Coordinates of C-alpha atoms and ligand atoms in Angstrom, one line a residue:
M7 CA -5.2 -19.4 -1.2
F8 CA -9.0 -18.6 -0.5
E9 CA -11.0 -20.0 -2.9
K10 CA -14.3 -17.9 -2.5
L11 CA -14.5 -14.5 -1.3
L12 CA -17.9 -12.5 -0.5
I13 CA -17.5 -8.7 -1.7
A14 CA -19.7 -7.5 0.6
N15 CA -20.2 -4.2 -1.8
R16 CA -21.5 -2.4 -4.8
G17 CA -21.1 -0.8 -8.0
E18 CA -17.5 0.1 -9.4
I19 CA -15.7 -1.1 -6.3
A20 CA -17.6 -4.6 -6.3
L21 CA -16.3 -5.4 -10.1
R22 CA -12.6 -4.1 -8.8
I23 CA -12.4 -6.5 -6.1
H24 CA -13.6 -9.5 -8.8
R25 CA -11.2 -8.6 -11.5
A26 CA -8.5 -9.2 -8.7
C27 CA -10.3 -12.2 -7.8
H28 CA -10.6 -13.4 -10.7
E29 CA -7.2 -12.7 -12.0
M30 CA -5.5 -14.8 -8.7
G31 CA -8.4 -17.7 -9.4
I32 CA -10.4 -16.9 -6.5
K33 CA -14.4 -17.6 -7.4
T34 CA -16.4 -14.9 -6.2
V35 CA -20.0 -14.1 -4.2
A36 CA -21.8 -11.0 -4.9
V37 CA -24.3 -9.6 -2.6
H38 CA -26.9 -7.2 -3.8
S39 CA -30.2 -5.6 -2.9
T40 CA -33.5 -5.9 -4.3
A41 CA -32.5 -2.6 -6.3
D42 CA -29.3 -4.3 -7.7
A43 CA -30.9 -7.4 -9.0
D44 CA -29.4 -6.1 -12.5
A45 CA -26.4 -5.0 -11.5
M46 CA -23.4 -5.5 -13.2
H47 CA -21.7 -6.9 -9.9
V48 CA -24.0 -9.5 -10.2
R49 CA -24.0 -10.6 -13.3
L50 CA -20.1 -10.7 -13.7
A51 CA -19.5 -13.1 -9.8
D52 CA -19.8 -16.5 -9.9
E53 CA -22.7 -16.5 -7.5
S54 CA -24.9 -13.8 -6.0
V55 CA -27.0 -13.6 -2.6
C56 CA -30.1 -11.1 -2.3
I57 CA -29.6 -9.9 1.2
G58 CA -32.5 -7.3 1.2
P59 CA -34.6 -4.5 0.3
P60 CA -33.1 -1.2 -1.3
S61 CA -32.1 0.6 1.6
A62 CA -28.5 0.1 2.8
T63 CA -29.5 -0.2 6.1
H64 CA -31.1 -3.4 5.7
S65 CA -28.8 -4.7 2.6
Y66 CA -25.0 -3.4 2.2
L67 CA -25.3 -2.5 5.9
N68 CA -26.9 -5.9 7.1
I69 CA -24.0 -7.5 9.0
A70 CA -26.5 -11.1 9.6
N71 CA -27.5 -11.2 6.3
I72 CA -24.3 -10.9 4.8
I73 CA -22.9 -13.5 7.2
S74 CA -25.3 -15.9 6.5
A75 CA -24.5 -15.3 2.7
A76 CA -21.0 -16.4 3.2
E77 CA -21.9 -19.1 5.6
V78 CA -24.6 -20.3 2.6
S79 CA -21.8 -20.0 -0.1
G80 CA -19.3 -21.3 1.6
A81 CA -17.0 -18.1 0.9
D82 CA -13.8 -18.1 3.3
A83 CA -13.1 -14.8 2.7
I84 CA -15.1 -11.3 3.0
H85 CA -13.9 -7.8 1.1
P86 CA -15.5 -4.6 2.5
G87 CA -14.2 -2.4 -0.6
Y88 CA -15.0 1.4 0.9
G89 CA -17.8 2.6 2.3
F90 CA -20.8 0.9 3.9
L91 CA -18.8 -1.6 6.5
S92 CA -15.2 -1.7 5.4
E93 CA -14.1 0.4 8.4
N94 CA -16.6 -1.0 11.2
A95 CA -14.8 -2.8 13.7
K96 CA -17.6 -4.7 15.3
F97 CA -18.5 -6.8 11.3
A98 CA -14.8 -7.4 11.2
E99 CA -14.9 -8.8 14.5
I100 CA -18.1 -11.0 13.7
V101 CA -16.6 -12.2 10.4
E102 CA -13.6 -13.4 12.1
A103 CA -15.5 -15.1 14.9
H104 CA -16.8 -17.1 12.2
D105 CA -13.6 -18.3 11.0
I106 CA -13.7 -16.3 7.4
A107 CA -10.9 -13.7 6.6
F108 CA -11.4 -10.0 6.7
V109 CA -9.7 -8.3 4.4
G110 CA -8.8 -5.4 6.1
P111 CA -6.8 -4.8 9.1
T112 CA -7.4 -6.2 12.8
P113 CA -10.8 -5.1 14.3
E114 CA -8.5 -3.5 17.2
H115 CA -7.1 -1.0 14.5
I116 CA -10.2 0.1 12.9
R117 CA -11.4 0.8 16.2
I118 CA -8.4 2.9 17.2
M119 CA -8.5 5.1 13.3
G120 CA -12.2 5.4 13.5
D121 CA -12.3 7.1 16.8
K122 CA -10.4 10.4 15.4
V123 CA -9.0 11.4 18.7
E124 CA -8.0 7.8 19.6
A125 CA -6.5 8.2 16.1
K126 CA -4.3 11.1 16.8
R127 CA -3.0 10.0 19.9
T128 CA -1.6 7.3 18.2
A129 CA -0.4 8.8 15.3
G130 CA 1.7 11.1 17.6
A131 CA 3.2 8.4 19.4
V132 CA 4.5 6.8 16.5
G133 CA 6.0 10.1 15.3
L134 CA 3.4 11.6 12.9
P135 CA 2.9 15.3 12.5
L136 CA 0.0 16.4 14.4
V137 CA -2.2 19.2 13.8
P138 CA -2.1 21.3 16.8
G139 CA -5.1 21.8 18.8
S140 CA -6.6 19.5 21.7
E141 CA -4.7 17.2 23.9
G142 CA -8.1 14.8 23.6
A143 CA -11.6 15.2 23.5
I144 CA -13.0 18.3 24.6
T145 CA -15.4 17.7 27.6
D146 CA -16.4 21.6 28.5
L147 CA -16.5 25.3 27.3
E148 CA -13.8 26.8 29.5
E149 CA -11.0 23.9 28.2
A150 CA -12.6 24.8 24.4
E151 CA -11.5 28.4 25.2
T152 CA -7.7 27.4 26.6
V153 CA -7.2 25.5 23.8
A154 CA -8.3 27.7 21.2
F155 CA -6.3 30.6 22.9
E156 CA -3.1 28.8 22.7
I157 CA -3.2 27.7 19.2
G158 CA -5.1 30.9 17.8
Y159 CA -8.0 31.5 15.6
P160 CA -9.6 30.2 13.7
V161 CA -10.0 26.9 14.9
L162 CA -11.9 23.9 13.9
V163 CA -14.3 21.6 16.2
K164 CA -14.1 18.5 14.9
A165 CA -16.3 15.0 15.7
A166 CA -14.1 11.9 17.1
S167 CA -16.4 9.9 14.7
G168 CA -16.6 12.3 11.9
G169 CA -17.0 11.1 8.3
G170 CA -17.3 12.5 4.8
G171 CA -16.8 15.9 6.0
R172 CA -19.5 16.0 8.5
G173 CA -19.3 17.2 12.4
M174 CA -17.2 20.3 11.1
K175 CA -17.2 23.7 12.7
V176 CA -14.7 27.0 11.5
V177 CA -14.9 29.0 14.2
E178 CA -13.6 32.4 13.4
R179 CA -13.8 34.1 16.7
P180 CA -14.1 33.5 20.8
E181 CA -17.5 34.5 21.0
D182 CA -18.7 31.8 18.4
L183 CA -17.2 28.5 20.1
S184 CA -19.4 27.9 22.5
K185 CA -22.4 27.3 19.5
S186 CA -20.2 25.6 17.5
L187 CA -19.0 23.3 20.2
K188 CA -23.1 22.6 20.9
A189 CA -23.8 22.9 16.9
A190 CA -21.0 20.3 16.0
G191 CA -21.5 17.7 18.8
Q192 CA -25.4 17.7 18.2
E193 CA -24.9 17.4 13.9
A194 CA -22.1 14.3 15.1
K195 CA -24.6 12.6 18.0
A196 CA -27.7 12.5 14.9
A197 CA -24.9 11.4 12.1
F198 CA -22.7 8.9 14.4
G199 CA -24.4 8.6 17.3
D200 CA -21.7 9.9 19.4
D201 CA -21.4 13.5 20.3
T202 CA -17.8 13.8 20.8
V203 CA -15.5 16.8 19.8
Y204 CA -12.4 17.8 19.6
I205 CA -10.5 20.9 18.3
E206 CA -7.8 21.6 15.9
K207 CA -6.2 24.6 14.3
Y208 CA -7.8 25.5 11.4
L209 CA -5.4 25.7 8.5
G210 CA -5.9 28.5 6.0
N211 CA -4.8 27.0 3.0
P212 CA -3.4 23.6 3.0
R213 CA -3.3 21.1 0.0
H214 CA -4.5 17.6 1.3
I215 CA -2.2 14.8 1.0
E216 CA -2.0 11.3 1.6
F217 CA 0.5 8.2 1.3
Q218 CA -0.3 5.1 0.9
V219 CA 0.5 2.5 3.5
F220 CA 0.9 -1.2 3.6
G221 CA 1.6 -3.6 5.9
D222 CA 1.5 -7.5 6.4
G223 CA 0.6 -7.3 9.9
K224 CA 3.9 -8.9 11.2
G225 CA 5.9 -5.9 11.6
N226 CA 6.6 -5.6 7.9
A227 CA 5.5 -2.3 6.0
I228 CA 5.6 -0.3 2.9
H229 CA 4.5 2.8 1.6
L230 CA 3.7 3.5 -2.2
G231 CA 4.2 7.3 -2.7
E232 CA 1.0 10.4 -2.3
R233 CA -2.0 11.5 -3.9
D234 CA -3.2 14.7 -4.1
C235 CA -6.9 15.4 -3.4
S236 CA -7.0 18.5 -2.7
L237 CA -9.2 19.3 -5.3
Q238 CA -12.3 19.0 -3.1
R239 CA -15.8 19.8 -3.1
R240 CA -17.9 20.1 0.7
H241 CA -15.0 18.3 1.9
Q242 CA -15.2 15.5 -0.7
K243 CA -12.3 14.6 -3.2
V244 CA -13.7 15.4 -6.7
L245 CA -10.3 14.6 -8.7
E246 CA -7.2 13.1 -7.4
E247 CA -3.7 12.9 -8.8
A248 CA -0.3 11.3 -8.0
P249 CA 2.6 12.4 -7.6
S250 CA 1.2 15.7 -6.0
P251 CA 2.6 18.7 -8.0
A252 CA 3.7 20.3 -4.6
L253 CA 5.8 17.7 -3.7
N254 CA 9.7 16.9 -4.6
A255 CA 11.2 13.6 -4.6
D256 CA 13.1 14.1 -1.2
Q257 CA 9.8 15.5 0.2
R258 CA 8.2 12.5 -1.0
A259 CA 11.3 9.6 0.4
D260 CA 11.3 11.6 3.6
M261 CA 7.4 11.6 4.3
G262 CA 7.3 8.1 3.2
E263 CA 9.5 6.7 5.3
T264 CA 8.0 8.2 8.5
C265 CA 4.6 6.5 7.4
R266 CA 6.1 3.3 6.6
Q267 CA 8.1 3.2 9.7
A268 CA 4.5 4.4 11.7
I269 CA 2.7 1.1 10.1
A270 CA 5.4 -1.0 11.2
D271 CA 5.6 0.1 14.3
L272 CA 1.7 -0.8 14.8
G273 CA 2.3 -3.8 13.3
Y274 CA -0.7 -2.6 11.1
R275 CA -2.3 -5.2 8.6
G276 CA -3.4 -4.8 5.2
A277 CA -3.8 -1.7 2.8
G278 CA -4.0 1.9 4.9
T279 CA -4.0 6.0 4.0
I280 CA -2.3 8.4 6.6
E281 CA -4.1 11.7 5.3
F282 CA -2.2 15.1 6.2
L283 CA -3.2 18.5 5.3
Y284 CA 0.4 20.1 3.7
E285 CA 1.0 23.9 4.2
D286 CA 4.0 25.7 3.9
G287 CA 6.5 22.9 3.4
R288 CA 4.8 21.3 6.9
F289 CA 2.9 17.9 7.0
Y290 CA -0.1 17.4 9.4
F291 CA -1.8 14.4 10.3
I292 CA -5.5 14.7 10.4
E293 CA -6.6 10.8 10.6
M294 CA -6.2 7.4 8.9
N295 CA -8.3 5.2 6.8
T296 CA -8.1 1.5 7.0
R297 CA -8.9 0.3 4.0
L298 CA -9.0 0.5 0.0
Q299 CA -9.8 4.5 -0.8
V300 CA -11.6 5.3 -3.8
E301 CA -8.9 7.0 -5.8
H302 CA -6.1 3.9 -5.3
P303 CA -6.1 3.6 -8.9
V304 CA -3.7 6.5 -9.4
T305 CA -1.2 4.7 -7.1
E306 CA -1.5 1.5 -8.8
A307 CA -0.7 3.4 -12.4
I308 CA 2.3 5.2 -11.2
T309 CA 3.7 2.3 -9.1
G310 CA 2.2 -1.0 -11.6
I311 CA 1.1 -2.5 -8.3
D312 CA -2.4 -4.2 -7.8
L313 CA -3.4 -2.9 -4.3
V314 CA -6.5 -5.5 -4.0
R315 CA -4.3 -8.3 -4.3
E316 CA -1.8 -7.1 -2.1
Q317 CA -4.9 -6.3 0.3
I318 CA -6.1 -10.3 -0.5
R319 CA -2.1 -11.9 -0.3
V320 CA -2.2 -10.2 3.3
A321 CA -5.1 -11.4 4.5
A322 CA -4.3 -14.7 3.5
G323 CA -1.2 -14.7 5.3
L324 CA 0.9 -13.8 2.6
P325 CA 3.7 -11.4 2.6
L326 CA 3.9 -8.3 0.2
S327 CA 4.9 -9.2 -2.9
V328 CA 7.3 -6.3 -3.4
T329 CA 9.9 -4.7 -0.4
Q330 CA 10.1 -1.0 -0.1
S331 CA 13.1 -0.8 -2.4
E332 CA 11.4 -2.7 -5.2
V333 CA 8.8 0.2 -5.2
K334 CA 9.5 2.2 -8.2
F335 CA 7.3 5.4 -8.7
S336 CA 7.2 6.2 -12.7
G337 CA 4.9 9.2 -14.8
H338 CA 1.6 10.9 -13.7
A339 CA -1.8 9.8 -13.2
I340 CA -5.1 11.6 -12.6
E341 CA -8.2 10.2 -11.5
C342 CA -11.6 11.8 -12.1
R343 CA -14.7 11.2 -10.1
I344 CA -18.0 10.6 -12.1
N345 CA -21.0 11.4 -10.5
A346 CA -24.3 11.2 -11.6
E347 CA -25.3 14.6 -10.8
D348 CA -25.8 18.1 -12.2
P349 CA -22.5 19.2 -13.0
R350 CA -23.6 22.6 -11.8
T351 CA -26.1 21.9 -9.2
F352 CA -25.0 18.8 -7.7
A353 CA -28.7 17.7 -7.3
P354 CA -28.5 13.6 -7.7
S355 CA -29.4 12.6 -11.3
P356 CA -30.2 8.5 -10.7
G357 CA -32.0 6.4 -14.1
L358 CA -31.7 5.1 -17.1
V359 CA -28.4 5.3 -19.0
T360 CA -29.7 4.9 -22.4
Q361 CA -26.2 4.9 -24.0
Y362 CA -22.8 4.7 -22.2
H363 CA -19.2 4.5 -24.4
A364 CA -16.4 4.5 -22.1
P365 CA -13.0 5.5 -23.4
G366 CA -10.1 3.3 -24.2
G367 CA -7.0 3.3 -25.6
L368 CA -3.3 3.3 -24.2
H369 CA -3.3 3.8 -20.4
V370 CA -6.9 4.9 -19.9
R371 CA -9.0 2.6 -17.2
A372 CA -12.9 3.6 -16.4
D373 CA -13.7 1.7 -13.5
S374 CA -17.6 1.4 -13.6
A375 CA -20.6 -0.7 -13.3
L376 CA -22.5 1.1 -16.2
Y377 CA -23.8 -0.3 -19.0
D378 CA -26.2 0.5 -21.7
G379 CA -29.8 0.4 -20.7
Y380 CA -28.9 0.4 -17.1
T381 CA -31.1 2.2 -14.3
I382 CA -29.0 3.8 -11.8
P383 CA -30.9 3.4 -8.8
P384 CA -31.7 6.3 -6.7
H385 CA -30.8 4.4 -3.0
Y386 CA -27.2 4.9 -3.0
D387 CA -23.6 7.2 -3.6
S388 CA -24.0 8.8 -6.6
L389 CA -20.2 8.0 -8.2
I390 CA -20.8 5.9 -11.4
S391 CA -17.5 5.8 -13.0
K392 CA -13.6 6.6 -12.1
L393 CA -11.7 7.5 -15.1
I394 CA -8.0 6.9 -14.6
V395 CA -5.5 8.2 -16.4
Y396 CA -1.6 7.6 -16.7
G397 CA 1.0 9.3 -18.7
A398 CA 5.0 9.8 -18.5
N399 CA 4.4 13.0 -16.9
R400 CA 2.0 15.6 -15.8
N401 CA 1.6 17.1 -19.2
D402 CA 1.4 13.7 -20.9
C403 CA -1.3 12.6 -18.6
L404 CA -3.1 16.0 -19.3
M405 CA -3.4 15.8 -22.9
R406 CA -4.4 12.0 -22.5
L407 CA -7.1 12.9 -19.9
R408 CA -8.8 15.5 -22.4
R409 CA -8.7 12.8 -24.8
A410 CA -10.5 10.6 -22.5
L411 CA -13.0 13.1 -21.3
E412 CA -13.9 14.1 -25.0
E413 CA -14.6 10.2 -25.9
Y414 CA -16.7 9.4 -22.6
V415 CA -20.6 8.9 -23.5
I416 CA -23.0 8.6 -20.8
E417 CA -26.3 9.4 -21.5
G418 CA -29.9 9.6 -19.8
P419 CA -28.5 10.9 -16.4
K420 CA -26.6 13.9 -16.3
T421 CA -23.1 13.6 -15.0
T422 CA -20.4 15.5 -13.8
I423 CA -18.1 14.7 -16.9
P424 CA -18.6 18.5 -18.0
L425 CA -17.0 19.7 -15.0
H426 CA -14.1 17.9 -15.2
R427 CA -13.8 19.0 -18.9
A428 CA -13.9 22.4 -17.8
L429 CA -11.6 22.1 -14.6
I430 CA -8.8 20.6 -16.2
E431 CA -8.6 23.7 -18.7
Q432 CA -8.0 25.9 -15.9
P433 CA -5.0 27.6 -15.6
D434 CA -4.4 27.1 -12.0
F435 CA -5.3 23.5 -12.2
I436 CA -2.9 23.0 -15.4
N437 CA 0.3 24.6 -13.0
G438 CA -0.7 22.3 -10.4
D439 CA -1.4 25.7 -8.7
Y440 CA -4.5 24.3 -6.4
S441 CA -5.4 24.3 -2.5
I442 CA -7.9 22.6 -0.7
K443 CA -10.1 25.7 -1.1
W444 CA -9.5 26.6 -5.0
L445 CA -12.4 24.0 -6.0
E446 CA -15.2 26.1 -4.3
E447 CA -13.8 29.7 -5.0
W448 CA -13.5 28.6 -8.8
L449 CA -17.0 26.5 -8.9
A450 CA -18.6 30.1 -6.8
A451 CA -16.9 32.3 -9.2
Q452 CA -18.8 30.2 -12.3
D453 CA -22.4 31.2 -11.1
Ligands
LIG1 P1 -13.9 12.9 7.0 O1 -12.9 11.9 8.0 O2 -14.8 14.1 7.4 O3 -13.0 13.2 5.6 P2 -10.8 14.9 7.9 O4 -10.7 14.9 9.0 O5 -10.6 13.5 6.6 O6 -12.6 14.2 7.8 O7 -11.3 16.2 6.5 C1 -11.8 16.2 5.5 C2 -11.6 17.7 5.0 O8 -11.8 18.6 5.6 C3 -10.0 17.6 4.7 O9 -9.3 16.6 3.1 C4 -9.7 19.1 4.3 O10 -10.6 19.8 3.4 C5 -10.8 19.7 5.2 N1 -10.0 19.7 6.7 C6 -10.2 18.7 8.1 N2 -9.1 19.8 9.0 C7 -8.9 20.4 8.8 C8 -8.1 21.5 9.0 N3 -7.8 21.4 10.8 N4 -8.1 22.6 8.8 C9 -8.5 22.9 7.7 N5 -9.2 21.9 6.8 C10 -9.5 21.0 7.4

């Protein structure tokens, strides 16, 4: 097992990884920007190294400085968390070239899944159901028109390198196709340095359901069930739950097995998430994320399995600690993503936290790097806490979540806690009756 692991991230996820390491007897090295010198992840780690100025480009995305920090501290593994360098194949390659273990998949798998056109081709080849659309990248208007005509409008133009919901354009009518192709290409070029686009059928009212998978890199794989992440704003997840209120045990077992087999066939190593849209009883693959997800704790809650520990075990060449038949699902879990944002306008609200009190009690988990007197820097993502609540069933979980949200005190910055309090009182949500469109429609109706 590793002796010392460098955590190439910040915030709650850096704490999450640190905790798994300490439980496994592994020492941790934190890296931080100058803006994060007082951050909780720096305070908790055994050692810390400053890797640059506040801007992420010069610190948390600075590969040379992170590798130097690992060398100087003698770390034998690097965990990238999520975001930042977690899905950067070049980074994974450089880490391994320095004889440091990368806690994640092989650079090759990261590369394939990072290109959505390639990812769809690969997913199709290992038997995952796809959204109807172009076979590969779209290179000219005529081809686009043919594909769109075949699958039928509305269609979605998507960026091959897309992420975070950017570089997507819905096209309702043939006469708008040319304009949208150009716009999506330009947006993708500006955001990702790659203007490759492809076309998919635009599904009208789907749910977003994703499966958590794990491979040991030697052809053994398991699935840990699904998460329903349909509550989204601007294609970004706001609240996630497991299991999905839309699936029954047979559907879960069937799709889970399809995903498990796909991961085994790929010889995939580490944690992964296979994302699907789900409409009228059918699944459609959209992408695979080759990292730990923000919402992984809901899966931990219903399976009792520590996903970060499994990631580290696999990276160290150990087998997964459970086989598929040993994975047992029980109860229900919901995660609320709490952002330092105005709950109505969603304008970022960084700054001094004058009072912090996290909820507690049975089956309540608040993953956050906040503390009294901490100043949330303006340079990074606005996620400041994840509240994860477990219950014996969905109703029990909702009652406990309501209580936990009541208890949560974050004074100073505005947060999205009031949004979550309101959201979980909505009859549609209580009934589990919502698609990826629901939240935006509900928000629009509040204005
Ligand atoms: P990103 O990598 O930018 O997150 P995804 O492909 O994962 O992009 O899609 C993000 C979200 O966009 C999905 O959860 C869904 O809400 C919406 N979306 C993506 N593809 C489609 C589609 N074909 N039809 C309808 N909505 C879609």
